[in-house]
Short mmCIF file of C-alpha atoms in Angstrom, two decimals:
data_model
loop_
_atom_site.label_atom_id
_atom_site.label_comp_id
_atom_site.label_asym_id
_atom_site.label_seq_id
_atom_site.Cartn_x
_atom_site.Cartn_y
_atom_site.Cartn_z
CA UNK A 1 25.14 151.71 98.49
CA UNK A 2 28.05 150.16 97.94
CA UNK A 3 29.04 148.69 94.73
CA UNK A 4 30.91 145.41 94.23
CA UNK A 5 34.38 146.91 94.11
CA UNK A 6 33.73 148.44 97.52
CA UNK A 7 32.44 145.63 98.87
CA UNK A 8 35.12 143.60 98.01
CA UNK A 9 37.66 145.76 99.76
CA UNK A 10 35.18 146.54 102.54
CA UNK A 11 35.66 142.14 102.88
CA UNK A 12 39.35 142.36 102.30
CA UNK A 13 39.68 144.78 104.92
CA UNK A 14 37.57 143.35 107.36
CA UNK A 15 39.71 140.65 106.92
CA UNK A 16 42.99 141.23 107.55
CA UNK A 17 42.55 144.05 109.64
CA UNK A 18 39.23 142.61 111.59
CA UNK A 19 37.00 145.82 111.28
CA UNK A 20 36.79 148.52 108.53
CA UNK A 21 39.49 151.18 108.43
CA UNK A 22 38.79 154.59 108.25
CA UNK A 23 40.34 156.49 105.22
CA UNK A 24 40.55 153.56 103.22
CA UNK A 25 42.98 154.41 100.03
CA UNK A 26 40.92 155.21 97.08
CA UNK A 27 43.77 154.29 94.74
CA UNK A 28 44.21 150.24 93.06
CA UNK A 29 48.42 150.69 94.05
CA UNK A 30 46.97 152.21 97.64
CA UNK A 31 44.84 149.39 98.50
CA UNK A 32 47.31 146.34 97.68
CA UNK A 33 50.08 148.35 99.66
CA UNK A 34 47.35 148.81 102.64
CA UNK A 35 46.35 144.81 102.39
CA UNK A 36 50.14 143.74 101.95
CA UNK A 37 51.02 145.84 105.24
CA UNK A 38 47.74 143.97 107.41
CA UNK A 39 49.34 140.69 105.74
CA UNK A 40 53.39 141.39 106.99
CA UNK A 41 51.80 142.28 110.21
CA UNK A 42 49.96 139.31 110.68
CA UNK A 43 53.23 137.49 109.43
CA UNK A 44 55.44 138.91 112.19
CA UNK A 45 52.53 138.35 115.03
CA UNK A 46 52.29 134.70 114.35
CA UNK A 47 55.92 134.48 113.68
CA UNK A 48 56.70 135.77 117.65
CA UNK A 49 53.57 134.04 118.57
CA UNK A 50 55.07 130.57 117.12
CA UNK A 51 58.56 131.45 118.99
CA UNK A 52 57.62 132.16 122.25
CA UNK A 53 55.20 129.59 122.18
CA UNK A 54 58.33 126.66 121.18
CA UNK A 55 60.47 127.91 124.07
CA UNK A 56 57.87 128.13 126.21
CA UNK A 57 57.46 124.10 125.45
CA UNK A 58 61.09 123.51 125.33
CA UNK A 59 60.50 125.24 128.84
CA UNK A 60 58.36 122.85 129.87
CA UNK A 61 60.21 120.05 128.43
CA UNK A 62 63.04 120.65 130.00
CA UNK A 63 61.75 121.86 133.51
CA UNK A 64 63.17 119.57 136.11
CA UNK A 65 66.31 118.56 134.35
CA UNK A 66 68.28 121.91 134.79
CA UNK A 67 71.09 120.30 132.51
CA UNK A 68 72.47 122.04 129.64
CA UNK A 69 74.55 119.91 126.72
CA UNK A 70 78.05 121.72 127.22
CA UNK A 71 77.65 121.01 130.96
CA UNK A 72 77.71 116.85 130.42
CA UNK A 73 80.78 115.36 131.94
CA UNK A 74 81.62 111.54 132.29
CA UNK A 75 77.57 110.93 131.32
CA UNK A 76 75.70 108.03 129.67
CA UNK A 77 74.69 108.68 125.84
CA UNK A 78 71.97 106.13 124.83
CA UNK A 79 71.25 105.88 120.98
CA UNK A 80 68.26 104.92 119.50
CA UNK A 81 64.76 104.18 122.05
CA UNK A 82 63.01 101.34 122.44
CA UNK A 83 60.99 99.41 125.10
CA UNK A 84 64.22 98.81 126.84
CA UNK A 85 65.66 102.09 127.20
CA UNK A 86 63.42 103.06 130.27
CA UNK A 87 63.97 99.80 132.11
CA UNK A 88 68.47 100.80 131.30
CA UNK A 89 67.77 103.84 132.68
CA UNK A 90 66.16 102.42 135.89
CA UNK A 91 68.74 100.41 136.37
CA UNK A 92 71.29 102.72 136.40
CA UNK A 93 69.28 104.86 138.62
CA UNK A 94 69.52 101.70 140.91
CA UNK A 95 73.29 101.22 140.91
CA UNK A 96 75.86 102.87 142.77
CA UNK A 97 78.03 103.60 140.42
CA UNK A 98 75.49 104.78 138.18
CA UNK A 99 72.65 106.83 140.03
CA UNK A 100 74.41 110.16 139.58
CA UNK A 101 75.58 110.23 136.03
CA UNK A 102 72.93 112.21 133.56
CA UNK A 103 72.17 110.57 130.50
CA UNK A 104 71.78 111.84 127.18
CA UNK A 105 69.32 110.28 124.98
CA UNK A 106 69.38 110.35 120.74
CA UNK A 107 67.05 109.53 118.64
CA UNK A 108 64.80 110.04 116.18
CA UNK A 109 61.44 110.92 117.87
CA UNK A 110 57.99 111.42 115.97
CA UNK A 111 56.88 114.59 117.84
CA UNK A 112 57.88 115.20 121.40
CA UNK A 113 60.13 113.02 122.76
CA UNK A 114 58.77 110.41 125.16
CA UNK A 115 57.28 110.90 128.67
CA UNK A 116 59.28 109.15 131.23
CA UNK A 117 58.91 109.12 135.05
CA UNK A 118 59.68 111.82 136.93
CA UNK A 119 62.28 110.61 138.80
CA UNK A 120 64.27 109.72 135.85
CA UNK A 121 63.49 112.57 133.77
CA UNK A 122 65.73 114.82 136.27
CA UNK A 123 69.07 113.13 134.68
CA UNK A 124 67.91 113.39 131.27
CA UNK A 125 68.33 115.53 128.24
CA UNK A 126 66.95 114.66 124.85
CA UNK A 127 68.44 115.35 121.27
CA UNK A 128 66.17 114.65 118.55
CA UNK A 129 68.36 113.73 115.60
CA UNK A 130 70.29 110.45 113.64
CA UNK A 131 72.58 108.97 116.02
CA UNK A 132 74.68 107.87 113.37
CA UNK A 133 75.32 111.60 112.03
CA UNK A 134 78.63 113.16 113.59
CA UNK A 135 77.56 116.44 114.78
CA UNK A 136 74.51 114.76 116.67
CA UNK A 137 77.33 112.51 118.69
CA UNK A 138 78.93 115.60 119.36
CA UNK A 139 76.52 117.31 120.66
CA UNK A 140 75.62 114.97 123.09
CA UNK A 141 79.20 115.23 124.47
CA UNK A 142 80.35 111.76 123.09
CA UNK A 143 84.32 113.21 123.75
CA UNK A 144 83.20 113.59 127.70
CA UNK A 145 81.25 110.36 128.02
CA UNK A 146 82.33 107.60 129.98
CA UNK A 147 79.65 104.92 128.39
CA UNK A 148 78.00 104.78 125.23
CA UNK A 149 74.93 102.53 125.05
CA UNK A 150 73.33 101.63 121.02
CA UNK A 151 69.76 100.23 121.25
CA UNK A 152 68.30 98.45 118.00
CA UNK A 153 66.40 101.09 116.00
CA UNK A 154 63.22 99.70 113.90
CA UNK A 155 61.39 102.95 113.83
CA UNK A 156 60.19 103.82 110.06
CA UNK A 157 59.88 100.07 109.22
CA UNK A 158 63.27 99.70 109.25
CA UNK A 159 63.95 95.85 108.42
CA UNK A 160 66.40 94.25 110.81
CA UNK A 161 69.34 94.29 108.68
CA UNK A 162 69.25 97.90 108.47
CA UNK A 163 68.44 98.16 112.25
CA UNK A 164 71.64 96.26 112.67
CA UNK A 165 74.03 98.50 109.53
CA UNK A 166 73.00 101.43 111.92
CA UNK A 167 73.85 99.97 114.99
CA UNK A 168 77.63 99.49 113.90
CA UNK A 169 77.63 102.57 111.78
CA UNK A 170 76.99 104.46 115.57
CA UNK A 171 79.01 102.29 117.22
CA UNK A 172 82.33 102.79 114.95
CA UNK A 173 81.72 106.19 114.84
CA UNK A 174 81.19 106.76 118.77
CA UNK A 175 85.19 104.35 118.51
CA UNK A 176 86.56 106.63 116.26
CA UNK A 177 85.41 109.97 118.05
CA UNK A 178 86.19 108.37 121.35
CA UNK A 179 88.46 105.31 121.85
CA UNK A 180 88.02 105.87 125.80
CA UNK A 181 84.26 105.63 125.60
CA UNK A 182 83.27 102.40 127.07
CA UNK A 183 80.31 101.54 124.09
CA UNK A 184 78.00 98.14 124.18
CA UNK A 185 75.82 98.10 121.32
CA UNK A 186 72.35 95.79 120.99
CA UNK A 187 72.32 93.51 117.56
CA UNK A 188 69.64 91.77 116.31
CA UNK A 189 71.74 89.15 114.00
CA UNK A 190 75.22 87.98 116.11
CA UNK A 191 76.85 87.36 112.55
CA UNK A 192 77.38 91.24 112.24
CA UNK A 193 79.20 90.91 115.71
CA UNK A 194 82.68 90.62 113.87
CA UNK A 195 82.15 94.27 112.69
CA UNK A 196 81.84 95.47 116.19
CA UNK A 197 84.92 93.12 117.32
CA UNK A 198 86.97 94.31 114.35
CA UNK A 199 86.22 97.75 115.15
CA UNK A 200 87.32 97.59 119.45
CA UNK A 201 83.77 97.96 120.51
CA UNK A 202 83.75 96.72 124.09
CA UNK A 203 80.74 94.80 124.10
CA UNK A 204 77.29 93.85 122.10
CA UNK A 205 74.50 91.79 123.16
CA UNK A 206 71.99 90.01 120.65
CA UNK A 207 68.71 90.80 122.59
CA UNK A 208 66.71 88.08 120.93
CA UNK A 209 69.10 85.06 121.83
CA UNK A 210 69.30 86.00 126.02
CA UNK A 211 65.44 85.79 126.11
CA UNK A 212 65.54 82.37 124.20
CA UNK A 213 68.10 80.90 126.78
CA UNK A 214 66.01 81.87 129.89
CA UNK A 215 63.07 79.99 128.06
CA UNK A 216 64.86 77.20 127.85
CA UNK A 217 66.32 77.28 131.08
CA UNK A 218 62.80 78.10 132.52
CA UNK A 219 61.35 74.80 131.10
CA UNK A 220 64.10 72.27 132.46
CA UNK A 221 65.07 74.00 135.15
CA UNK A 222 61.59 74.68 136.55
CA UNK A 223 61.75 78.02 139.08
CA UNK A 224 65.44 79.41 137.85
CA UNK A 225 63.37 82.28 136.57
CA UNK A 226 62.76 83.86 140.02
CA UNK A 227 66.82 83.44 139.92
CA UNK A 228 67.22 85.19 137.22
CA UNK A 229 64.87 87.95 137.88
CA UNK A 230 66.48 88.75 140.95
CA UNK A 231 70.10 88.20 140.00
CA UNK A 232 69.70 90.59 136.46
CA UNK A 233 68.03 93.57 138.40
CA UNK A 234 70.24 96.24 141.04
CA UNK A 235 66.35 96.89 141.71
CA UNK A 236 65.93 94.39 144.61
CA UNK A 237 67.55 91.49 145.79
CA UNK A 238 71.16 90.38 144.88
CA UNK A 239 72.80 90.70 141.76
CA UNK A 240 75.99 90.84 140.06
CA UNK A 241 79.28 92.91 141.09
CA UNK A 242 83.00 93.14 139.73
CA UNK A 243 85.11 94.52 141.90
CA UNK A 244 88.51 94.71 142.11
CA UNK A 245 91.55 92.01 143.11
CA UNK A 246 92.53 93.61 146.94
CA UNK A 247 96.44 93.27 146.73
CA UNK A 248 96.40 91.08 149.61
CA UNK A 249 94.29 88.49 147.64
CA UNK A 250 97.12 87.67 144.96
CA UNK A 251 98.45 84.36 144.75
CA UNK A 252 95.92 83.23 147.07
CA UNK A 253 93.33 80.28 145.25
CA UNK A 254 89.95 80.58 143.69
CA UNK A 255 88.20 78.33 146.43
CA UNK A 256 89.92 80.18 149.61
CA UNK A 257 88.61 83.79 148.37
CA UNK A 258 85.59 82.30 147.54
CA UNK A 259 84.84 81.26 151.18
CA UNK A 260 86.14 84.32 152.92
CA UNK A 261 84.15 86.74 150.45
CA UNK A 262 80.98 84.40 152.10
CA UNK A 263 82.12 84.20 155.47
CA UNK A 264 82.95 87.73 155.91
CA UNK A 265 81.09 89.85 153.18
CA UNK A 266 77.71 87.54 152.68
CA UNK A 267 79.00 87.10 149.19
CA UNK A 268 79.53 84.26 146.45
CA UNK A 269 82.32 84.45 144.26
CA UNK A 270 81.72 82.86 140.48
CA UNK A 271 84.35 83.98 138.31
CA UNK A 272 87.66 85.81 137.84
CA UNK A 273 88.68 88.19 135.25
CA UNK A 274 92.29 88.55 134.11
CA UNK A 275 94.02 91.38 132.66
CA UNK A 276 94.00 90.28 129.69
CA UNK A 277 89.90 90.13 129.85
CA UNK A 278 89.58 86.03 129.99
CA UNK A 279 86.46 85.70 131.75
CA UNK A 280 87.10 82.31 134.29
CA UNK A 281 83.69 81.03 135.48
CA UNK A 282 84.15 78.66 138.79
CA UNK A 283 87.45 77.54 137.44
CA UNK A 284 88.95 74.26 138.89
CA UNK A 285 92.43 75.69 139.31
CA UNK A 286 93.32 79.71 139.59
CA UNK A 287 95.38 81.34 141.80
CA UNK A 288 94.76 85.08 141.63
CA UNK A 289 97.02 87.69 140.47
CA UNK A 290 97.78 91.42 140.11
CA UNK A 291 95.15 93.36 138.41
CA UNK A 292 92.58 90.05 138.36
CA UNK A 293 88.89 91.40 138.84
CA UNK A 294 86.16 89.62 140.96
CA UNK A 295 82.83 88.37 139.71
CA UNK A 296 80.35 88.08 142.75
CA UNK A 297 76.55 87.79 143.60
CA UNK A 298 76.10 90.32 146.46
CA UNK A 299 73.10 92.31 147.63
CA UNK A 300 75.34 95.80 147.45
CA UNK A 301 78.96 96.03 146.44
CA UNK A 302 81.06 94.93 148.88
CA UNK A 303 84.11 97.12 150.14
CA UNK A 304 86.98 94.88 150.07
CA UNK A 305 89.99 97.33 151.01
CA UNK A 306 93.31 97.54 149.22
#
């Protein structure tokens, strides 16, 4: 019969080791070294257990996007995701110009990062990290990127003045790293838009204002939402193009190009950029010159020539 020292180790044993082992160590010194051996090799199985079972997900998480980080080139980095990442991404995937370049997304995810259509996923590559922290911009090939896009990040409670500090903390930071990088940034308050101006960010939109003008155009303009809808989407229907001044075109008025660019390319001409980035919407009076860009509503880019 065993007595209640032996049973204990007989437990112990059975244990660690999941049966009794033969020639069990009659020694105190013997048996810890004997349990402290089962317990390292229990250690190391769940340690290789644990690793091939994260690559194995990273695998999976990665199969169908066959990118690799050092391999981004002239690629989108979004910051930050929200509810309007997937439709930016869609978008792009609609666009010409945009359909082939991958896009780098990062943020802070809780967990695995989101699930996103299949036919989007294939451009994408996900870095779970602060976008505001140096090395994570780095990573994600900010000094090869030809846009940089900064969504409004609320996750963790985050009130909306912080959502916004965070915004231009990214955005000045993607300027600094990158003066080429064409960055637009999303704001929640315009007043903080001065930072972004100060600091040569190209562009920032205050999401919450654009959805309050469309309501109000919706109610006394009855049926301009269907406009809108189409005009703001690449998805279907017409929408917006700037295209370049053809050197034939300078000197020649706003209201002749407008009617050739309808009788001869099915598309409407609204404004005129200048060099200098003065935005002209239907001006009375302007004659166009060198280096002038087009604004037009056209079902696909038209292909004006030199």
């Amino acid at each position: 019969a065993f007595g209640f020292q032996d049973a204990f180790w007989f437990s112990v044993y059975s244990l660690f080791a999941g049966e009794p082992i033969p020639n069990a160590p009659r020694t105190l010194a013997g048996k810890f070294v004997s349990v402290f051996v089962m317990f390292m090799g229990l250690t190391i199985f769940a340690m290789f257990t644990g690793t091939v079972s994260a690559f194995m997900v990273e695998r999976l998480r990665m199969e169908g996007t066959g990118m690799q980080w050092d391999e981004l080139f002239n690629h989108v980095i979004i910051c930050g995701w929200n509810n309007k990442a997937e439709i930016i991404i869609r978008e792009f995937r609609a666009s010409r110009g945009f359909s082939e370049k991958a896009v780098a997304v990062i943020s802070q995810f809780e967990g695995e990062p989101p699930q996103v259509a299949a036919d989007l996923r294939k451009q994408m590559i996900f870095l779970n990290d602060d976008f505001t922290r140096i090395p994570a911009l780095e990573q994600a090939g900010v000094h090869r990127a030809s846009t940089c896009i900064i969504l409004s990040d609320r996750h963790g409670g985050r009130s909306e003045q912080d959502a916004d500090a965070r915004t231009i903390l990214a955005a000045l930071t993607v300027e600094k790293l990158n003066p080429a990088v064409y960055t637009c940034a999303e704001l929640l308050n315009r007043s903080y838009g001065t930072h972004l101006q100060v600091g040569n960010v190209n562009d920032f939109v205050v999401s919450g204002e654009y959805g309050a003008y469309l309501l109000a155009h919706a109610c006394m303009n009855k049926g301009m939402i269907g406009v809108f809808s189409e005009l703001m989407t690449y998805q279907h229907g017409n929408g917006f193009f700037r295209v370049p001044l053809p050197a034939s075109w300078v000197d020649r008025p706003f209201v002749d190009v407008l009617t050739e660019l309808k009788q001869r390319h099915e598309a409407i001409l609204v404004a005129a950029e200048t060099p200098q980035g003065r935005m002209l919407v239907n001006p009375r009076d302007h004659h166009f010159s060198a280096g002038d860009q087009l604004i037009i509503i056209a079902e696909r880019e038209p292909q004006l020539g030199s």
